[in-house]
PDB file of C-alpha atoms in Angstrom:
ATOM      1  CA  TRP A   1     152.128  41.167  41.046  1.00 31.00           C
ATOM      2  CA  ARG A   2     152.320  40.769  44.800  1.00 33.00           C
ATOM      3  CA  PRO A   3     155.359  41.337  47.212  1.00 34.00           C
ATOM      4  CA  VAL A   4     157.537  38.609  48.273  1.00 36.00           C
ATOM      5  CA  LEU A   5     156.844  39.382  51.531  1.00 35.00           C
ATOM      6  CA  GLY A   6     153.234  40.205  53.364  1.00 34.00           C
ATOM      7  CA  ALA A   7     152.691  44.081  53.433  1.00 37.00           C
ATOM      8  CA  SER A   8     150.710  43.783  56.698  1.00 37.00           C
ATOM      9  CA  PRO A   9     152.466  44.027  60.050  1.00 41.00           C
ATOM     10  CA  SER A  10     151.227  40.332  60.664  1.00 39.00           C
ATOM     11  CA  PRO A  11     153.546  37.264  60.326  1.00 42.00           C
ATOM     12  CA  LEU A  12     155.588  36.782  57.128  1.00 43.00           C
ATOM     13  CA  ARG A  13     153.445  35.241  54.108  1.00 39.00           C
ATOM     14  CA  PRO A  14     155.295  34.670  51.143  1.00 39.00           C
ATOM     15  CA  TYR A  15     153.236  35.369  47.805  1.00 35.00           C
ATOM     16  CA  ALA A  16     154.212  33.660  44.209  1.00 35.00           C
ATOM     17  CA  LEU A  17     155.909  36.328  41.794  1.00 37.00           C
ATOM     18  CA  CYS A  18     155.031  36.497  38.175  1.00 40.00           C
ATOM     19  CA  CYS A  19     158.001  38.534  37.620  1.00 44.00           C
ATOM     20  CA  ARG A  20     161.125  39.561  39.112  1.00 48.00           C
ATOM     21  CA  VAL A  21     160.872  42.993  41.081  1.00 56.00           C
ATOM     22  CA  GLY A  22     164.066  43.814  42.263  1.00 69.00           C
ATOM     23  CA  SER A  23     166.918  42.635  44.748  1.00 70.00           C
ATOM     24  CA  VAL A  24     167.458  43.461  48.458  1.00 69.00           C
ATOM     25  CA  GLU A  25     171.037  43.541  49.967  1.00 68.00           C
ATOM     26  CA  GLN A  26     171.891  43.299  53.568  1.00 72.00           C
ATOM     27  CA  GLU A  27     175.086  43.026  55.647  1.00 70.00           C
ATOM     28  CA  PRO A  28     175.774  39.535  56.205  1.00 68.00           C
ATOM     29  CA  PHE A  29     176.807  39.927  59.804  1.00 73.00           C
ATOM     30  CA  ILE A  30     177.363  42.710  62.376  1.00 82.00           C
ATOM     31  CA  TYR A  31     178.563  42.799  65.913  1.00 83.00           C
ATOM     32  CA  PHE A  32     177.844  44.846  69.131  1.00 84.00           C
ATOM     33  CA  LEU A  33     178.243  44.697  72.763  1.00 89.00           C
ATOM     34  CA  GLU A  34     175.295  44.547  75.150  1.00 93.00           C
ATOM     35  CA  GLY A  35     174.496  48.262  75.824  1.00 94.00           C
ATOM     36  CA  ASP A  36     175.538  49.585  72.434  1.00 92.00           C
ATOM     37  CA  LYS A  37     173.633  50.751  69.555  1.00 94.00           C
ATOM     38  CA  ALA A  38     173.352  48.439  66.585  1.00 92.00           C
ATOM     39  CA  LEU A  39     172.943  49.775  63.321  1.00 91.00           C
ATOM     40  CA  LEU A  40     171.785  47.399  60.273  1.00 89.00           C
ATOM     41  CA  THR A  41     171.331  48.811  56.719  1.00 87.00           C
ATOM     42  CA  CYS A  42     169.499  47.617  53.816  1.00 85.00           C
ATOM     43  CA  ASN A  43     169.786  48.517  50.233  1.00 84.00           C
ATOM     44  CA  HIS A  44     167.710  47.613  47.384  1.00 79.00           C
ATOM     45  CA  ASP A  45     167.227  48.286  43.459  1.00 76.00           C
ATOM     46  CA  ILE A  46     163.656  49.062  43.267  1.00 72.00           C
ATOM     47  CA  THR A  47     162.775  52.657  41.850  1.00 74.00           C
ATOM     48  CA  ASN A  48     159.292  52.677  42.781  1.00 71.00           C
ATOM     49  CA  PHE A  49     158.217  51.224  46.412  1.00 72.00           C
ATOM     50  CA  ASN A  50     155.641  52.059  49.079  1.00 73.00           C
ATOM     51  CA  SER A  51     157.336  51.039  52.391  1.00 79.00           C
ATOM     52  CA  MET A  52     159.950  49.247  53.839  1.00 83.00           C
ATOM     53  CA  TYR A  53     159.625  46.726  56.530  1.00 85.00           C
ATOM     54  CA  TRP A  54     161.980  45.161  59.245  1.00 89.00           C
ATOM     55  CA  TYR A  55     161.595  41.607  60.685  1.00 92.00           C
ATOM     56  CA  VAL A  56     163.679  39.570  63.133  1.00 94.00           C
ATOM     57  CA  GLN A  57     163.634  35.919  63.649  1.00 94.00           C
ATOM     58  CA  HIS A  58     165.299  34.371  66.869  1.00 94.00           C
ATOM     59  CA  VAL A  59     166.664  30.756  66.958  1.00 93.00           C
ATOM     60  CA  ASN A  60     164.011  28.023  66.211  1.00 95.00           C
ATOM     61  CA  LYS A  61     160.869  30.867  66.202  1.00 96.00           C
ATOM     62  CA  GLU A  62     159.227  32.214  63.443  1.00 95.00           C
ATOM     63  CA  PRO A  63     159.814  35.826  61.813  1.00 95.00           C
ATOM     64  CA  GLU A  64     158.342  38.639  63.655  1.00 95.00           C
ATOM     65  CA  TYR A  65     157.457  41.954  62.393  1.00 94.00           C
ATOM     66  CA  ILE A  66     159.161  44.962  63.885  1.00 94.00           C
ATOM     67  CA  ILE A  67     158.792  48.217  62.250  1.00 90.00           C
ATOM     68  CA  HIS A  68     158.136  49.789  58.616  1.00 87.00           C
ATOM     69  CA  GLY A  69     158.194  52.912  57.072  1.00 84.00           C
ATOM     70  CA  VAL A  70     157.174  55.052  54.285  1.00 78.00           C
ATOM     71  CA  ASN A  71     158.817  58.198  53.901  1.00 73.00           C
ATOM     72  CA  GLU A  72     160.264  59.299  57.095  1.00 72.00           C
ATOM     73  CA  ALA A  73     161.883  58.146  60.417  1.00 75.00           C
ATOM     74  CA  ASP A  74     159.548  55.858  62.755  1.00 81.00           C
ATOM     75  CA  SER A  75     160.363  54.330  66.128  1.00 84.00           C
ATOM     76  CA  LYS A  76     159.000  51.445  68.140  1.00 90.00           C
ATOM     77  CA  GLY A  77     160.482  51.026  71.507  1.00 93.00           C
ATOM     78  CA  ARG A  78     164.260  50.409  71.408  1.00 95.00           C
ATOM     79  CA  PHE A  79     163.830  50.082  67.486  1.00 94.00           C
ATOM     80  CA  SER A  80     163.999  52.897  64.853  1.00 93.00           C
ATOM     81  CA  MET A  81     164.317  53.194  61.181  1.00 89.00           C
ATOM     82  CA  ASP A  82     164.706  55.671  58.723  1.00 86.00           C
ATOM     83  CA  VAL A  83     163.898  55.147  54.929  1.00 82.00           C
ATOM     84  CA  ASP A  84     166.056  57.001  52.099  1.00 79.00           C
ATOM     85  CA  ARG A  85     163.673  57.061  49.097  1.00 71.00           C
ATOM     86  CA  LYS A  86     166.400  58.610  46.792  1.00 75.00           C
ATOM     87  CA  GLY A  87     169.313  56.230  48.011  1.00 68.00           C
ATOM     88  CA  ARG A  88     166.993  53.044  47.816  1.00 75.00           C
ATOM     89  CA  SER A  89     167.900  52.135  51.424  1.00 77.00           C
ATOM     90  CA  THR A  90     166.765  51.887  55.311  1.00 84.00           C
ATOM     91  CA  ASN A  91     168.582  51.758  58.520  1.00 86.00           C
ATOM     92  CA  LEU A  92     167.181  50.001  61.449  1.00 91.00           C
ATOM     93  CA  SER A  93     168.736  51.350  64.887  1.00 92.00           C
ATOM     94  CA  ILE A  94     168.658  49.130  68.058  1.00 94.00           C
ATOM     95  CA  SER A  95     169.352  51.058  70.966  1.00 96.00           C
ATOM     96  CA  ASP A  96     170.715  49.766  74.317  1.00 96.00           C
ATOM     97  CA  THR A  97     171.360  46.216  72.666  1.00 94.00           C
ATOM     98  CA  GLN A  98     170.744  43.255  74.845  1.00 94.00           C
ATOM     99  CA  THR A  99     171.944  39.325  74.444  1.00 91.00           C
ATOM    100  CA  GLU A 100     168.230  38.392  73.451  1.00 92.00           C
ATOM    101  CA  ASP A 101     168.726  40.888  70.144  1.00 93.00           C
ATOM    102  CA  SER A 102     171.040  38.200  68.572  1.00 91.00           C
ATOM    103  CA  ALA A 103     168.731  37.162  65.695  1.00 92.00           C
ATOM    104  CA  VAL A 104     168.463  37.195  62.065  1.00 91.00           C
ATOM    105  CA  TYR A 105     167.052  40.368  60.707  1.00 91.00           C
ATOM    106  CA  TYR A 106     165.412  40.947  57.520  1.00 90.00           C
ATOM    107  CA  CYS A 107     164.357  43.813  55.426  1.00 85.00           C
ATOM    108  CA  ALA A 108     161.721  43.763  52.919  1.00 82.00           C
ATOM    109  CA  VAL A 109     160.465  46.270  50.298  1.00 78.00           C
ATOM    110  CA  GLN A 110     156.800  46.581  49.095  1.00 74.00           C
ATOM    111  CA  PRO A 111     157.001  47.609  45.375  1.00 63.00           C
ATOM    112  CA  THR A 112     154.596  49.863  44.033  1.00 66.00           C
ATOM    113  CA  VAL A 113     153.100  47.830  41.020  1.00 64.00           C
ATOM    114  CA  THR A 114     151.862  49.589  37.846  1.00 61.00           C
ATOM    115  CA  ALA A 115     150.304  47.866  34.758  1.00 60.00           C
ATOM    116  CA  THR A 116     149.563  49.165  31.374  1.00 58.00           C
ATOM    117  CA  LEU A 117     146.392  47.442  30.023  1.00 59.00           C
TER     118      LEU A 117
END
């Protein structure tokens, strides 16, 4: 089994799945004013997972890695995230939003795969 999205902070790499692993849900739209703090939420139904990732895709561009987290909050520039393992969710915060922040944001989950042989 492999995650749908690449687990490294490199460009997204889709993989084939042998089975349904789970689903990820995000808000379809959020609105913010320049200079505001934007908060994006992502929920999933995967019980065992390693990490959560956030990517951004600007118009006519390829998706780009932003940040990922395992158990705790992490930050990178104006972006910060937290991971709620029990609640199976993550929030991405963008501080001091800019016009250039208008884009499509994706969250991804890297599931923990176990197999019985």
